[in-house]
Every structure is written in C-alpha cells, then in structure tokens.
Amino acid sequence: MNMERLATNFAGIKMATPVMGASGTFGFGIEYSDFLDLDKVGAIISKGITPLPRAGNEGVRIAETPAGMLNCIGLENPGIDVFLRDILPKVKKDAPNTAFIANFSGSSVEDYGIMAEKLDVDGVDGVEVNISCPNVKEGGIVFGTDPKAAAAVTQAVKAHTKKPVIVKLSPNVTDITEMAKAVEAAGADALALINTLTGMVIDINSWKPLLGNVTGGLSGPAVKPVAVRMVYQVANAVNIPIMGLGGIATAEDAIEFLLAGASTVAVGAENFIHPDAVVRIAEGLDAYLDKRGLNHISELVGQVKIG
C-alpha cells in the first residue's frame, strides 16, 4: 500500500490514510490490535465519552435488520475521568503513531465546554462532538435538530479547546445543510456525517418493540445512499472539510463518499463483520488510485460529475 498517496491532513489532524474507525464501533482502537496494523488506520475515533460513567440502556440493545442494524446502547462508557486516567495512556502506548479523535457528548451546553477542556490534552489529536443528544435544560430538545442549540454547543467547545473540532451531524432533520451552516458559522473546523437514522423494530409475536429503548439508531449499508446524498448537499453548502460515514463496507463505498465531497471516511458497522475493514478499505483505495492513474487520494474529493 502506497502510504504517501493516501496520507491525509483533515482539519489539521495528520492521518496515514483517510479511512478511520467510526465512533461506537471501534472501541478505543486497541481492541482491534489483534486484527489489523493500527499504523495503517487513518484515525481511531473513540466510543462516546460522557462526563460521568454510564451503564447504558436496559433490555435488548442491538437488533439486526435487512442490510443494517439498530442499536440503543445508550452511550455506555466509563466516563471522562477514567478515560483520561486509564484508557488514553494505554491507547497512546499501543498505537503511538495513529491519530486519536475523542468523541464526546453532554446533556447541557456547559457539559460540552467542560468535556472539551478536559480533553484538551496530549494524546488527543482532535475531538468529535456528538450533538445527537437531548438538552436536559431545554426540555429535552436534541441539540442536533436545532441550529441555534448546535451552534451554542460548537461555540462552547471551541472556547475550551485548541484541538480541531469536528461536529457530528444528525440526519434526523429536515434540512441537513441548515445544521451544517450553523455549526460552521459557530467555528467548527470540520463536519462528520451522518450519525444514525432513528428506526424501530416490532416483535410480531409479542407485539412489543424489540429494543428496550423502543427506538434505536439505524446503521449499516441500508443508510449509505442517504449518507452520500447528505454529504453531497453539505459539501456544496460549506467550506470546511467533511468526514463521510454511513454504511461503508468496501473501497467502492468509500470512493462514493469522496466523490460526493468528503475528504475522509469512517467505517462503522462493517467492523463487526470484518474487524480488518478499515485497513482493507484503505488498500482498496490505493488500488483504485493505481488503476485510475491518480497520484493522491485528494484528487477524488468532490469530483462527482452532475449533468
């Protein structure tokens, strides 16, 4: 694999390749060290970190669906203090050359500011802000569905960190470009899209929802066309770089996102099926560049031909 032509700088974060392990599916990265060479992973994006430890939702938390899966894990994690004390040092010991992006969320604007400040440490190369969470101080409205709330979170994070700030957008909105423009204006350095689509499965024998949380987030190949469309729309609406994700299982999938306007991609549910997917897809991108006679992966970005 020709690492030189895959090397990527994403909003100031230097990566060996443009292919990352998506939050919530790649653990803290070190869980995959037996299956792939972490030096060939563009970046590790941590599972979601919250101010306090969370046990997650009760009941069934994962359901397989045609061409995808639903999950309602509920942000199970050990909390920010345990992450900083016990997990981050181990990550940097086991994967010292791999970029590390910390994904985090909160339940108030103040939470996001506090989390950003705590994560402004050596070993964290950037932060990914999960705004698909309810604002408990504003009656439960989801930050990611209200432009003003999303902008307020972005401003709070930017005010408390020197790290590149990537805001992860929810697809559960009427106009994704409105959200993208709002967080860009608030200072976001980059965007990640899409987060999961809200879905539901009903057990026809019990007549009850299969998931303990009733609804869950849909991911996997089923969401890819929606994600590619949203990346294309946002790429034509903002001037900051985009990380594309949603149903990427092959190099061909990743190429679609790049052509649509993403400059990096993240692999999610496919990691559960093939734990070496991140490296395998990067190798496929390299082979595609060779086949097309291209010198660098950036030559694909935003090159979709319309009309």
XYZ file of C-alpha atoms in Angstrom:
307
model
C 0.000 0.000 0.000
C 1.415 3.365 -1.068
C 1.022 5.355 2.140
C 2.294 8.587 0.595
C -0.633 8.929 -1.771
C -3.107 8.082 0.992
C -1.652 10.432 3.623
C -4.291 12.977 4.652
C -4.474 16.164 6.667
C -8.013 16.510 7.993
C -8.627 19.890 9.635
C -5.067 19.840 10.945
C -5.103 16.177 12.009
C -2.419 14.205 10.179
C -3.513 10.721 9.166
C -1.756 7.819 7.452
C -4.871 7.205 5.334
C -8.281 8.869 5.006
C -10.039 5.802 6.488
C -10.959 5.816 10.179
C -12.741 3.576 12.645
C -16.081 5.203 13.459
C -17.153 6.049 16.985
C -19.103 3.365 18.801
C -17.864 0.562 16.553
C -14.110 0.724 17.093
C -13.954 0.872 20.881
C -10.849 2.818 21.838
C -8.929 1.255 18.946
C -6.725 -1.049 20.975
C -9.456 -3.704 20.954
C -8.684 -4.187 17.246
C -4.906 -4.505 17.539
C -5.044 -8.310 17.126
C -6.839 -7.966 13.796
C -5.023 -5.181 11.967
C -1.984 -2.924 11.970
C -3.078 0.235 13.777
C -0.315 2.182 11.998
C -2.358 1.708 8.814
C -5.527 3.157 10.368
C -6.168 6.794 9.461
C -7.504 7.610 12.902
C -9.184 5.988 15.859
C -12.415 7.697 16.841
C -13.265 6.708 20.384
C -16.588 5.413 21.551
C -18.711 8.170 23.044
C -17.346 9.631 26.277
C -19.596 11.412 28.778
C -18.963 13.491 31.935
C -19.942 10.616 34.239
C -19.870 6.829 33.775
C -22.914 5.410 32.016
C -24.231 1.851 32.153
C -26.284 2.342 29.006
C -29.856 1.329 28.294
C -31.566 -1.721 29.752
C -33.061 -4.581 27.761
C -32.215 -5.576 24.200
C -29.781 -3.034 22.772
C -28.963 -4.374 19.292
C -31.235 -5.728 16.575
C -30.188 -6.929 13.145
C -32.198 -5.525 10.248
C -32.099 -6.077 6.478
C -28.828 -4.509 5.285
C -28.062 -2.983 8.659
C -28.546 -2.930 12.399
C -30.347 -0.921 15.057
C -28.689 -0.045 18.327
C -29.704 1.731 21.500
C -26.552 1.143 23.550
C -27.125 4.384 25.415
C -23.546 5.713 25.412
C -22.225 3.064 27.809
C -18.748 4.221 28.827
C -16.521 4.613 31.905
C -16.716 8.420 31.964
C -14.175 11.130 31.169
C -12.020 10.764 34.302
C -11.457 7.025 33.879
C -10.794 7.543 30.176
C -8.084 10.116 30.847
C -6.504 8.206 33.724
C -6.605 4.598 32.485
C -7.520 4.347 28.819
C -5.802 7.175 26.935
C -2.300 6.283 28.193
C -2.792 2.688 27.042
C -4.063 3.819 23.643
C -1.020 6.022 23.072
C 1.298 3.224 24.225
C -0.241 0.638 21.886
C -0.924 2.977 18.934
C 1.536 5.893 19.271
C 1.569 6.707 15.555
C -2.167 6.661 14.940
C -4.260 9.822 15.189
C -6.773 9.688 18.045
C -10.058 11.594 17.970
C -12.148 11.683 21.135
C -15.905 11.515 20.585
C -17.922 13.035 23.417
C -21.332 14.351 24.375
C -23.154 16.064 27.200
C -26.615 16.954 28.394
C -26.118 20.723 28.522
C -24.054 23.357 26.732
C -21.948 23.687 29.893
C -21.221 19.938 29.837
C -19.790 20.225 26.349
C -17.483 23.055 27.384
C -16.232 21.142 30.421
C -15.624 17.997 28.359
C -13.754 19.921 25.666
C -11.444 21.467 28.267
C -10.713 18.103 29.895
C -9.899 16.558 26.509
C -7.508 19.357 25.553
C -4.527 17.151 26.448
C -1.580 15.444 24.789
C -2.602 12.229 23.053
C -5.885 13.629 21.758
C -5.455 14.921 18.214
C -8.992 16.200 17.739
C -12.485 15.997 19.179
C -15.687 14.781 17.564
C -18.745 16.424 19.104
C -21.834 14.226 19.239
C -24.811 16.597 19.153
C -27.429 13.846 18.766
C -28.236 14.144 22.464
C -31.095 15.816 24.365
C -30.536 19.140 26.112
C -31.906 18.484 29.587
C -32.014 22.206 30.404
C -34.219 22.978 27.405
C -36.943 20.388 27.832
C -35.152 17.537 26.089
C -34.757 19.112 22.655
C -31.987 17.331 20.740
C -29.001 19.609 20.140
C -28.532 18.196 16.656
C -32.002 19.083 15.426
C -31.922 22.778 16.359
C -29.436 25.071 14.558
C -29.178 27.523 17.472
C -28.562 24.759 20.005
C -25.984 23.098 17.751
C -24.223 26.424 17.270
C -24.192 27.078 21.022
C -22.545 23.704 21.657
C -19.975 24.338 18.938
C -19.100 27.740 20.377
C -18.736 26.274 23.868
C -16.414 23.545 22.631
C -14.292 25.943 20.562
C -13.916 28.243 23.570
C -12.467 25.425 25.683
C -10.069 23.580 23.385
C -7.217 24.175 20.983
C -7.870 20.834 19.267
C -9.572 20.629 15.854
C -13.330 20.433 16.449
C -15.371 18.043 14.308
C -19.130 18.294 14.756
C -21.055 15.088 14.015
C -24.390 15.884 12.403
C -27.657 14.035 12.885
C -29.560 13.043 9.733
C -32.857 13.267 11.593
C -33.563 16.796 10.381
C -35.487 18.435 7.559
C -32.503 20.274 6.073
C -29.016 18.971 6.841
C -27.391 21.982 5.174
C -29.038 24.351 7.655
C -27.384 22.473 10.520
C -24.047 22.358 8.707
C -24.027 26.093 8.039
C -24.953 26.844 11.657
C -22.049 24.910 13.165
C -19.631 26.176 10.510
C -20.578 29.764 11.407
C -20.072 28.886 15.079
C -16.473 27.861 14.413
C -16.472 24.138 13.643
C -13.243 23.041 11.942
C -14.849 20.046 10.215
C -18.055 18.034 9.991
C -18.849 14.333 10.287
C -21.988 12.944 8.684
C -24.083 11.074 9.081
C -24.930 9.804 12.530
C -27.534 7.030 12.708
C -31.111 7.320 11.439
C -33.847 6.696 14.004
C -35.599 3.360 13.450
C -37.786 0.778 15.152
C -38.411 -2.983 15.062
C -41.525 -4.685 16.441
C -41.672 -8.332 17.537
C -44.787 -9.677 15.775
C -45.170 -12.482 18.322
C -45.212 -10.339 21.459
C -46.436 -7.187 19.667
C -43.800 -5.262 21.569
C -40.813 -3.226 20.379
C -37.761 -5.456 20.139
C -35.394 -2.845 21.543
C -35.504 -1.986 25.226
C -35.412 1.704 24.343
C -38.261 1.251 21.789
C -36.322 3.056 19.038
C -32.663 2.895 18.043
C -30.113 4.175 15.593
C -30.022 2.521 12.174
C -26.588 1.972 10.644
C -25.047 -0.269 8.011
C -25.390 -0.487 4.211
C -29.088 0.471 4.318
C -28.240 4.084 5.189
C -25.451 4.614 2.645
C -27.498 6.282 -0.150
C -28.941 8.739 2.376
C -25.488 9.470 3.755
C -23.926 10.002 0.328
C -26.743 12.393 -0.594
C -26.297 14.395 2.584
C -22.524 14.586 2.164
C -23.022 15.874 -1.376
C -25.510 18.517 -0.215
C -23.353 19.684 2.675
C -20.162 19.732 0.603
C -21.869 22.217 -1.689
C -23.046 24.362 1.232
C -19.961 24.757 3.463
C -16.247 25.439 3.159
C -14.916 23.159 5.882
C -13.820 19.532 5.335
C -16.197 16.609 5.742
C -15.834 13.125 7.158
C -18.322 10.830 5.435
C -19.792 7.787 7.120
C -22.836 5.590 6.951
C -22.847 2.078 5.531
C -19.291 1.954 4.211
C -18.305 -1.683 3.715
C -15.989 -1.591 0.698
C -13.469 0.662 -1.006
C -16.113 1.346 -3.643
C -18.433 2.678 -0.935
C -15.696 4.950 0.365
C -14.991 6.246 -3.141
C -18.628 7.329 -3.489
C -18.308 9.463 -0.355
C -15.067 11.010 -1.579
C -16.554 11.830 -4.977
C -19.562 13.364 -3.203
C -17.267 15.760 -1.340
C -15.926 14.032 1.765
C -12.166 14.192 2.252
C -12.109 11.366 4.811
C -14.379 8.449 5.683
C -15.158 6.414 8.769
C -16.153 2.744 8.851
C -18.784 1.660 11.349
C -20.940 -1.471 11.362
C -18.625 -3.277 8.917
C -16.047 -3.545 11.718
C -18.347 -6.013 13.473
C -18.329 -8.287 10.427
C -14.740 -7.825 9.278
C -12.510 -6.389 12.027
C -9.801 -5.595 9.469
C -12.205 -3.500 7.369
C -10.509 -0.131 7.948
C -7.186 -1.340 6.529
C -8.805 -3.458 3.804
C -10.754 -0.443 2.533
C -7.623 1.743 2.569
C -5.833 -0.887 0.496
C -8.753 -0.856 -1.932
C -8.499 2.926 -2.258
C -4.798 2.603 -3.067
C -5.553 0.003 -5.744
C -8.209 2.285 -7.243
C -5.774 5.191 -7.443
C -3.310 2.931 -9.208
C -5.982 1.733 -11.632
C -7.062 5.297 -12.461
C -3.521 6.641 -12.693
C -4.056 9.134 -9.846
C -1.267 10.489 -7.664
C -3.134 11.237 -4.440
C -6.428 10.425 -2.753
C -7.353 14.125 -2.666
C -7.814 14.026 -6.450
C -11.121 12.188 -5.892
C -12.679 14.656 -3.459
C -15.790 16.361 -4.807
C -15.284 15.136 -8.358
C -18.774 13.722 -8.922
C -19.991 14.721 -12.376
C -23.527 16.122 -12.411
C -25.277 16.514 -15.751
